[in-house]
XYZ file of C-alpha atoms in Angstrom:
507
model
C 78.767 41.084 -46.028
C 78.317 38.502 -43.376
C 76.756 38.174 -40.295
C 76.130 35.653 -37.681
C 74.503 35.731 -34.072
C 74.991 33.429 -31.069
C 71.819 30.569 -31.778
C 68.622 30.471 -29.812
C 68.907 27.759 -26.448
C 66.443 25.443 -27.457
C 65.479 25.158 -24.098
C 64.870 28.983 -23.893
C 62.403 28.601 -27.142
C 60.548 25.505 -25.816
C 59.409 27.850 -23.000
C 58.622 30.335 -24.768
C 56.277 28.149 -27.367
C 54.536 26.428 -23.872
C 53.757 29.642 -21.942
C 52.031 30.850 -25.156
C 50.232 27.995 -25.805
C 48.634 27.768 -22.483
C 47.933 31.712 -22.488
C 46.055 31.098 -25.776
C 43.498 28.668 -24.288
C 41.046 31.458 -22.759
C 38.014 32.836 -25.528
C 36.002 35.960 -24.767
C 32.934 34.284 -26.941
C 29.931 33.917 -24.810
C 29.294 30.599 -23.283
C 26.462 28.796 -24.966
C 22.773 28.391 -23.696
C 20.292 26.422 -25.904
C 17.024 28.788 -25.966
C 14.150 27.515 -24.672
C 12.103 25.690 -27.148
C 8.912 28.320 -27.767
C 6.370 25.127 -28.197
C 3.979 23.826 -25.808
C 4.894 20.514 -23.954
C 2.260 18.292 -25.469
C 0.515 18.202 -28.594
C -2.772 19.292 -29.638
C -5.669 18.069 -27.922
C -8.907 18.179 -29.808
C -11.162 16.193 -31.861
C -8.394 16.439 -34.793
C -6.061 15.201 -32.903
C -5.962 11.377 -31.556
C -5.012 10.730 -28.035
C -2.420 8.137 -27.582
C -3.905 4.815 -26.625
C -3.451 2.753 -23.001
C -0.526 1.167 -23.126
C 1.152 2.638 -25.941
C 4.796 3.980 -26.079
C 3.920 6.859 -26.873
C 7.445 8.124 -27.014
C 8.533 5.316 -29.367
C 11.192 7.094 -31.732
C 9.736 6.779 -35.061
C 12.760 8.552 -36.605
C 14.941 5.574 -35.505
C 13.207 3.500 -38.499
C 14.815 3.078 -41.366
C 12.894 4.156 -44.160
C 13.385 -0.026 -45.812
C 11.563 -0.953 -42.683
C 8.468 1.696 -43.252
C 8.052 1.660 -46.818
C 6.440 -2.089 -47.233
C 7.499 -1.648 -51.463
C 10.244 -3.600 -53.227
C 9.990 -1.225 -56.290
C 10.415 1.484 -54.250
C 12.899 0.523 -52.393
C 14.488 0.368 -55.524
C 13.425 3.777 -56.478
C 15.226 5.675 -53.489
C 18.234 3.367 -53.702
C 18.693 5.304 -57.150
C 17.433 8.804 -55.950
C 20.187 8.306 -53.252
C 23.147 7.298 -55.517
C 21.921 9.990 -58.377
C 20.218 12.900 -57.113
C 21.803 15.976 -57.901
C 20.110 18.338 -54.773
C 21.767 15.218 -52.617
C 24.582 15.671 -54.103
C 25.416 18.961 -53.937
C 24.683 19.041 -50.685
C 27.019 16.707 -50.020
C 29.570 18.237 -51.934
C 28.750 21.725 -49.707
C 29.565 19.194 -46.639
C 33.092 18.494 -47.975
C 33.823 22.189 -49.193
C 32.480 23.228 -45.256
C 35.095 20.585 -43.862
C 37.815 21.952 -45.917
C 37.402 25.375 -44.557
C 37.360 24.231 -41.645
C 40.630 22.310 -41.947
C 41.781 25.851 -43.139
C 40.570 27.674 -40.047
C 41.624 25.174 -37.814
C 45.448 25.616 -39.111
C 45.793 28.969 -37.982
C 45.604 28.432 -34.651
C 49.627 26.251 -35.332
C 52.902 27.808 -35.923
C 53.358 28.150 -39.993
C 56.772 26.542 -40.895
C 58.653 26.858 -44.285
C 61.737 27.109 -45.948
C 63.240 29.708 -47.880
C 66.178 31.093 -50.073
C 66.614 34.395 -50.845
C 69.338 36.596 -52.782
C 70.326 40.217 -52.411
C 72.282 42.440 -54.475
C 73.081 46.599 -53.957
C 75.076 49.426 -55.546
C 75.679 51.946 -52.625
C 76.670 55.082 -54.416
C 80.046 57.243 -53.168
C 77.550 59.810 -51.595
C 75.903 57.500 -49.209
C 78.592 55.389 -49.056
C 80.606 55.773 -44.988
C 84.080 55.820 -47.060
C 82.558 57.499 -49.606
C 83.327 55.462 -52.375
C 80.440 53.730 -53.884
C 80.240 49.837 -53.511
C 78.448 46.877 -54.459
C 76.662 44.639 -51.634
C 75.633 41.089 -51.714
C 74.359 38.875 -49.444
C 72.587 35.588 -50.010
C 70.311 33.171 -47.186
C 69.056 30.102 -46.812
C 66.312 29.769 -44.225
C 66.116 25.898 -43.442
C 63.338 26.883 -40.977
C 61.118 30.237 -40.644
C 58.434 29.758 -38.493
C 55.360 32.842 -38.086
C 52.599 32.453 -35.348
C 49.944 34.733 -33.918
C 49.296 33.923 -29.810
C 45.700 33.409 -30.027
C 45.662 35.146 -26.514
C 42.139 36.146 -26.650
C 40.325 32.822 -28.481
C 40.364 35.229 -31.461
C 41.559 32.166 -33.827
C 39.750 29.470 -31.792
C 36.262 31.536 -31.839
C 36.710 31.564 -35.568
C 37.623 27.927 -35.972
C 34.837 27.046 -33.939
C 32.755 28.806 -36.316
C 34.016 27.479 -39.184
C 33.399 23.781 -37.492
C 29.579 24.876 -36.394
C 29.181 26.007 -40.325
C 30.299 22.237 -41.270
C 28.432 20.675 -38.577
C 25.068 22.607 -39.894
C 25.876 21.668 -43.496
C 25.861 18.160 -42.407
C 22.503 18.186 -40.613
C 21.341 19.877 -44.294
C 22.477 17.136 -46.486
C 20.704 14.793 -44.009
C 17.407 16.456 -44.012
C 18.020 17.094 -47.231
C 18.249 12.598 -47.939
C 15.030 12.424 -45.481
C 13.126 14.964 -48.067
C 14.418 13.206 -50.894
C 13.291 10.036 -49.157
C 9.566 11.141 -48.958
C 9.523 13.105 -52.446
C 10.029 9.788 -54.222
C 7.967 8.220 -51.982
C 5.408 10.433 -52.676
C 5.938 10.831 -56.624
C 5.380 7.553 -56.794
C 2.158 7.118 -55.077
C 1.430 9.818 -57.274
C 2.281 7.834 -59.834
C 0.179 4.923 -58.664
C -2.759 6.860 -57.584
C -2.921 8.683 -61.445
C -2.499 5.654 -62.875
C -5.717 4.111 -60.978
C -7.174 7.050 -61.774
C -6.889 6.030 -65.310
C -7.939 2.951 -65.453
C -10.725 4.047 -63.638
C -11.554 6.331 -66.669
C -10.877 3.411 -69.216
C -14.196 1.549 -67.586
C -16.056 4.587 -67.268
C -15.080 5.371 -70.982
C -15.828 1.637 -72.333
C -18.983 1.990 -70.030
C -20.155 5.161 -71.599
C -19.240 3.471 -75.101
C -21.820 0.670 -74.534
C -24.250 3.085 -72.942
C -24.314 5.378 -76.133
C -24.420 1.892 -78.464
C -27.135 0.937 -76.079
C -28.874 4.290 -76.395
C -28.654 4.216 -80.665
C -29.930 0.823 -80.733
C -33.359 1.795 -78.315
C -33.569 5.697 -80.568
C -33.724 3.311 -83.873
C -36.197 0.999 -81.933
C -38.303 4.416 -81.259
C -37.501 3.133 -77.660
C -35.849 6.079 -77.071
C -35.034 9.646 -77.909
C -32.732 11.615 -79.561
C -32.171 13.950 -76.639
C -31.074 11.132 -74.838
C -28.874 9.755 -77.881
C -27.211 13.401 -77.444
C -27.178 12.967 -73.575
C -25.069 9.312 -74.117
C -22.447 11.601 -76.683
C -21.606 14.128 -74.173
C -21.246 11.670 -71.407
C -18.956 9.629 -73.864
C -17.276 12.736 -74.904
C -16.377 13.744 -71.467
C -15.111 9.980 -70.348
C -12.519 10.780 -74.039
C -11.564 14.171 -72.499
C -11.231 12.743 -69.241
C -9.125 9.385 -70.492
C -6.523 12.039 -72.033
C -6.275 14.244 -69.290
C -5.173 11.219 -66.960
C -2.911 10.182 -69.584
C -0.886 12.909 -69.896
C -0.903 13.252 -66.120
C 0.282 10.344 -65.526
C 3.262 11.243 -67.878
C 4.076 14.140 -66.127
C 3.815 12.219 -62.888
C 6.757 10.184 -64.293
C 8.993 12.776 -65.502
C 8.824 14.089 -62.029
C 9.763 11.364 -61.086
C 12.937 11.085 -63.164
C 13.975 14.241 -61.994
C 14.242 12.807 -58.737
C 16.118 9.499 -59.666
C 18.597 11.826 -61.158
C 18.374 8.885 -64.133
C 16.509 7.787 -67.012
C 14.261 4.834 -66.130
C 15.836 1.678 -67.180
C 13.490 -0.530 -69.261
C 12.401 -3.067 -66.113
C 11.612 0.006 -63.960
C 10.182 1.300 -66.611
C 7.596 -2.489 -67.313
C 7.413 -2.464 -63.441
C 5.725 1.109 -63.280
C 3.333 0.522 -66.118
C 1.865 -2.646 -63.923
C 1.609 -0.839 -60.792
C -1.981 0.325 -61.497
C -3.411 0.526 -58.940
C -2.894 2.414 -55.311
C -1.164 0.341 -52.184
C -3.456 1.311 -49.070
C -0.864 -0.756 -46.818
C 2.620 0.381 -48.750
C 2.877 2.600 -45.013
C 2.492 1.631 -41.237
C -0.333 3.381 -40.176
C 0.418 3.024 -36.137
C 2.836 6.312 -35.912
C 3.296 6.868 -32.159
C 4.404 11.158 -32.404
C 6.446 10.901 -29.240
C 6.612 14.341 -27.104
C 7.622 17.552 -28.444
C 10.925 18.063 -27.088
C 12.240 15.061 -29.290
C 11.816 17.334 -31.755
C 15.070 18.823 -30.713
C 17.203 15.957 -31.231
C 15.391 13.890 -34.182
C 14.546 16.431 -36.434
C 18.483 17.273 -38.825
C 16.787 20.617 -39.789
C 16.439 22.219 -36.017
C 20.006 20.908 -35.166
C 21.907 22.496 -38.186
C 19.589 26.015 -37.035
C 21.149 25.130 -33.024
C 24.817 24.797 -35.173
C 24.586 28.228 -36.902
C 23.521 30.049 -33.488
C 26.397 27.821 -32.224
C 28.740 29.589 -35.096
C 27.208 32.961 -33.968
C 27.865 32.832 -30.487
C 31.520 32.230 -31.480
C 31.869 35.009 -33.843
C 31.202 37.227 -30.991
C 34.365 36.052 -29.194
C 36.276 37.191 -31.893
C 34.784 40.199 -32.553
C 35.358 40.655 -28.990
C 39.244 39.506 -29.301
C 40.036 42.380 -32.023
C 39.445 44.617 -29.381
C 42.497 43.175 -27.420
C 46.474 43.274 -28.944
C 47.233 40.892 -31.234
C 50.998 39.198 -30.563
C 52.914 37.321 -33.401
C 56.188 35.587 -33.012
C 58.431 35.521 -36.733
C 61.676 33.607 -36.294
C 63.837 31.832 -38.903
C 67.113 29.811 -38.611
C 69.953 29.294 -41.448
C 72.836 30.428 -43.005
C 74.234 33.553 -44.291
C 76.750 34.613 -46.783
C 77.949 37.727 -48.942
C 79.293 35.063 -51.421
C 76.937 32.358 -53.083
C 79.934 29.906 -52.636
C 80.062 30.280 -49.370
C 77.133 29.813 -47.949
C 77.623 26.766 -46.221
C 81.160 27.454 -45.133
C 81.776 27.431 -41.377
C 80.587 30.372 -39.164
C 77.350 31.464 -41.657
C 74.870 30.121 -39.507
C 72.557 33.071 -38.783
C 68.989 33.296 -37.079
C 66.154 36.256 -36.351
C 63.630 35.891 -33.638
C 61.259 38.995 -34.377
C 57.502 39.163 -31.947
C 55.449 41.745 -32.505
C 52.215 43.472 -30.577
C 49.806 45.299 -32.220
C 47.247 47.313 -30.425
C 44.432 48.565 -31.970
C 43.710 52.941 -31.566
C 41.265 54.040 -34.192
C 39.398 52.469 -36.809
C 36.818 54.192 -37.374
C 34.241 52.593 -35.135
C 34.795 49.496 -37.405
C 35.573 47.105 -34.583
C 32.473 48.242 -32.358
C 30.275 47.697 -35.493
C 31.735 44.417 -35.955
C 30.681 43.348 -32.591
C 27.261 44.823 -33.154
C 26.587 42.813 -36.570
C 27.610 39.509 -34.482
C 25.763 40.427 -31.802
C 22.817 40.738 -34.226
C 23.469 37.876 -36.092
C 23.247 35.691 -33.190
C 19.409 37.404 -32.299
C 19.414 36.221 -35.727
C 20.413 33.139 -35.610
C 18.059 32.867 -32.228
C 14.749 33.863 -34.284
C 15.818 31.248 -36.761
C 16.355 28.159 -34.272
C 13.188 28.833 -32.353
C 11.196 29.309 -36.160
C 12.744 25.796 -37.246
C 11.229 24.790 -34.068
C 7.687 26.086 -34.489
C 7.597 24.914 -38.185
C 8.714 21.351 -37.046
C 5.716 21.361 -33.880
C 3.176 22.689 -37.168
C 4.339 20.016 -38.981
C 3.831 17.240 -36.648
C 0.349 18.451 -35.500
C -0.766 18.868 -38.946
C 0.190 15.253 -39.533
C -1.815 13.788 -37.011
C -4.431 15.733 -37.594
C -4.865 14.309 -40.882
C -3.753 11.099 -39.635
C -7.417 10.385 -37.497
C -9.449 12.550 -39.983
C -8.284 11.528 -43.551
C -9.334 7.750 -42.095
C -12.939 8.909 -40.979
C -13.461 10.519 -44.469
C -12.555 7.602 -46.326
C -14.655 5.417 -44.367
C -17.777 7.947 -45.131
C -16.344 7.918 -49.025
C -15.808 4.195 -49.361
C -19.708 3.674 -48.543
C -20.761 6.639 -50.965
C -18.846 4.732 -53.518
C -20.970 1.481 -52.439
C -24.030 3.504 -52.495
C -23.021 4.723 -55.732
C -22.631 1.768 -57.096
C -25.806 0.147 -56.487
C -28.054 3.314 -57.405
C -26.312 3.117 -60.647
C -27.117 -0.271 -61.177
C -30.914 0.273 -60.353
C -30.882 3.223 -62.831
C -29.773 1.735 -65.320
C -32.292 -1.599 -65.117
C -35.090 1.017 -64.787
C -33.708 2.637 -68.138
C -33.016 -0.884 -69.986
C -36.959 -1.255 -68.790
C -37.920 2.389 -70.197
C -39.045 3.129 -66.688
C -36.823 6.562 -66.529
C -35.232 8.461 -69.441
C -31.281 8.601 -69.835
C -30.942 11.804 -67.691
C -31.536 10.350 -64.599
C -28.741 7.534 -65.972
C -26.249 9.716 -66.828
C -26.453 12.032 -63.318
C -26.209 8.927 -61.196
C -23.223 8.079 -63.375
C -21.449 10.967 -62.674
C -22.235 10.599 -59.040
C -20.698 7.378 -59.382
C -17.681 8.454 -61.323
C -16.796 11.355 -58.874
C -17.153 9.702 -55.765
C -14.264 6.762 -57.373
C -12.354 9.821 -58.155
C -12.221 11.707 -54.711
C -11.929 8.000 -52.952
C -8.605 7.635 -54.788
C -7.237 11.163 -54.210
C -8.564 10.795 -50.497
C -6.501 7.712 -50.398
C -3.472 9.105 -51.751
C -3.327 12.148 -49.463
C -3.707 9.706 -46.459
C -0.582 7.847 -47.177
C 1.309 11.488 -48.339
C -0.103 12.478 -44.841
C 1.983 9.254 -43.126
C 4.523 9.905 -45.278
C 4.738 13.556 -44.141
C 4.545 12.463 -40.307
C 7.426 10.330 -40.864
C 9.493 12.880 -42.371
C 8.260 15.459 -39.610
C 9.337 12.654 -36.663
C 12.932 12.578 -38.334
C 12.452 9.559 -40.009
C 13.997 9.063 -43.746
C 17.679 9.459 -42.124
C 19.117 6.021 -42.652
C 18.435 3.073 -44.390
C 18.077 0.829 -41.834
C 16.108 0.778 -38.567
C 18.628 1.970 -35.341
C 18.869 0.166 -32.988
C 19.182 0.434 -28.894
C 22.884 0.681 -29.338
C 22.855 4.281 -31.816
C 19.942 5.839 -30.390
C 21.817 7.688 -27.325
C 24.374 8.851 -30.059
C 21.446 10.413 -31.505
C 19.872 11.967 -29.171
C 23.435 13.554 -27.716
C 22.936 15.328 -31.231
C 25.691 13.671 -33.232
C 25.055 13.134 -36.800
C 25.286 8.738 -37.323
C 26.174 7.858 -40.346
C 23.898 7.437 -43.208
C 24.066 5.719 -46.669
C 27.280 6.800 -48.477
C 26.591 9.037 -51.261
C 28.633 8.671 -54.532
């Protein structure tokens, strides 16, 4: 059996494919409004909070500089250059960027004309009884399509709404992997003042232990003199006791402070790292600038990668409502091929096979069950959704900030006040123990003074290590950690359109 039809005009088709094409550039999806930001316009003003000084550009974008520029540390600079090549949260969120962008390629191909090629074969016993000259015969027929072509009219933005979707779900995965770089920025940043602060911490105990080790040889030597008493030979042996306790505790803190660190390298600690660590013993008060200007709220909006990817997925939402609106609406698809057709395989390509089908199709939705007006409701919800989420991201990010300069003016009043208890501390310990050497007081008044001593060295150092976390976390909460290098004049308006600039490469 063969079959052929007069072919398509080409001219006829091109028409066809333009005046569908420029009917499928409408979409019922809502149009987009940004919801107003549910913050006040200015920060905090109270005795917490500093006010920003005469003169001072107080909307200087602190998120423009690149974390080499604040972070005043060669061996951490080295640190995050291996957290950013090695980091396993990084990278998987890096790899979730590329899987996002690949669905979105996918989406984004539905909205063209699908075109293959195909060959197909047939073969059919028609029996005598069903046969018009009712004897029973065998058909064949055999095709080659060279071109077969299927395409849905996105009349309604149905296909667009859901590629623009798809591209809102990549865009927010982006603005994730870079928040996710600016927190892994600040964790290291922060392990390793840990780190530093820990290991102070125990040296600290080392002179307090070697110190309680002469005071207990001291106090032996005056008991055996009859200088002294046993109660305060017992006195020195707790105190020295407690400085052992104490040395291993910091030890083994310090330890830990390094595996965590480790963990956020993604590698093991190569042995010059490793030499390099050990001699950083003691905390780096000026590792951080400590002039942060905050800027005004609303930069928020544009700085901070964690309140844009939020603004992408209510993006995403607002176009899944366009095509949940669009399956309301009848759905037209065009099928055509173009070949050749033969009831012999040998002649397939003879003269007079070429064949062709040009087949649309509408399909209009009746009943479903009420399954298309609940799929409009759950988008509809989603993006309320998606609406509480965005304006959250927002409040969390204003908290953030404000609790950052809050700590910012007090955490430097309190070590002011704690620098001169040390002091204070320092010479009443001296006095007390002359009067002891001169039998003037008994070892208990020693040994509390001591410990006086001891904890106000302790809470100094933690006081000074949650004043540069507290910079570090205003950085972060500015948008800063984002690239490597500080932007300049030229980038910034990219930014602050929104678009993502390019960070370090990730590998």
């Amino acid at each position: 059996m063969n079959t052929t039809f007069a072919p398509l005009r080409p001219a006829r088709m091109l028409a066809s494919l333009t005046l569908a094409a420029a009917l499928a550039g409408c979409t019922l999806a809502p149009r987009y409004e940004r919801p107003a930001a549910p913050i006040g316009t200015a920060y905090p003003s109270d005795p917490a909070h500093p006010a920003p000084e005469a003169g001072q550009p107080f909307d200087a974008a602190v998120a423009d500089m690149g974390w080499r520029d604040f972070f005043r540390d060669p061996l951490l600079h080295r640190l995050i250059e291996i957290s950013l090549d090695n980091n396993r949260d990084l990278r998987r969120a890096a790899l979730n960027v590329e899987a996002a962008q690949a669905l979105y390629r996918i989406q984004r191909a539905e909205m063209l004309p699908g075109v293959d090629a195909a060959a197909s074969g047939a073969s059919e016993r028609v029996p005598a009884g069903l046969s018009a000259t009712d004897s029973a015969y065998v058909s064949r027929r055999y095709d080659v399509a060279g071109v077969t072509a299927a395409w849905e009219i996105d009349l309604w933005g149905r296909i667009r709404s859901l590629s623009d979707q798809a591209l809102a779900t990549y865009l927010a995965l982006d603005e994730t992997r870079i928040a996710t770089q600016m927190s892994l920025v600040s964790e290291v940043a922060s392990a390793y003042l840990t780190l530093r602060a820990d290991q102070e911490l125990l040296r600290l105990t080392n002179d307090t232990l070697a110190t309680q080790q002469r005071s207990f040889d001291l106090t032996a030597q005056l008991v055996e003199a009859g200088n002294s008493t046993r109660l305060d030979l017992r006195m020195a042996e707790i105190a020295l006791r407690n400085a052992e306790a104490n040395h291993a505790a910091y030890t083994r803190q310090a330890a830990r402070d390094r595996n965590a660190l480790v963990l956020l390298l993604g590698q093991p600690l190569t042995p010059e790292l490793s030499r390099q660590l050990d001699e950083a013993a003691a905390l780096p008060d000026g590792i951080v600038p400590t002039d942060l200007p905050a800027g005004l709220p609303s930069a928020l909006l544009t700085r901070r990668p964690d309140i844009r990817a939020a603004e992408q997925m209510l993006r995403g939402a607002n176009a899944n409502i366009g095509a949940a609106r669009a399956a309301f609406l009848p759905a037209i698809s065009l099928t055509g091929s173009a070949g050749t057709a033969s009831a012999t395989l040998d002649g397939l390509f003879d003269s007079g096979t070429r064949a062709w089908s040009f087949l649309p199709r509408i399909t209009l939705p009746i009943f479903r069950g009420g399954a298309l007006l609940a799929n409009l409701d759950v988008a509809h919800v989603q993006k309320r959704i998606e609406i509480a989420n965005y304006e959250k991201a927002i409040q969390a990010a204003f908290r953030e900030v404000a609790d950052a300069l809050a700590g910012k003016r007090t955490l430097d009043e309190q070590i002011r006040s704690e620098q001169l208890s040390v002091a204070a501390s320092r010479d009443a310990y001296a006095l007390a123990e002359q009067r002891f050497r001169e039998g003037q007081d008994d070892y208990l008044a020693l040994l509390e003074i001591h410990r006086t001593l001891y904890g106000a060295q302790q809470v100094l150092v933690r006081t000074r290590l949650t004043r540069l976390t507290n910079l570090i976390d205003l950085y972060k909460a500015l948008g800063g950690g984002w690239t490597e290098n500080t932007v300049r004049a030229g980038a910034q308006a990219s930014l602050s359109a929104g678009e993502a600039v390019p960070t370090r490469p990730i590998r």
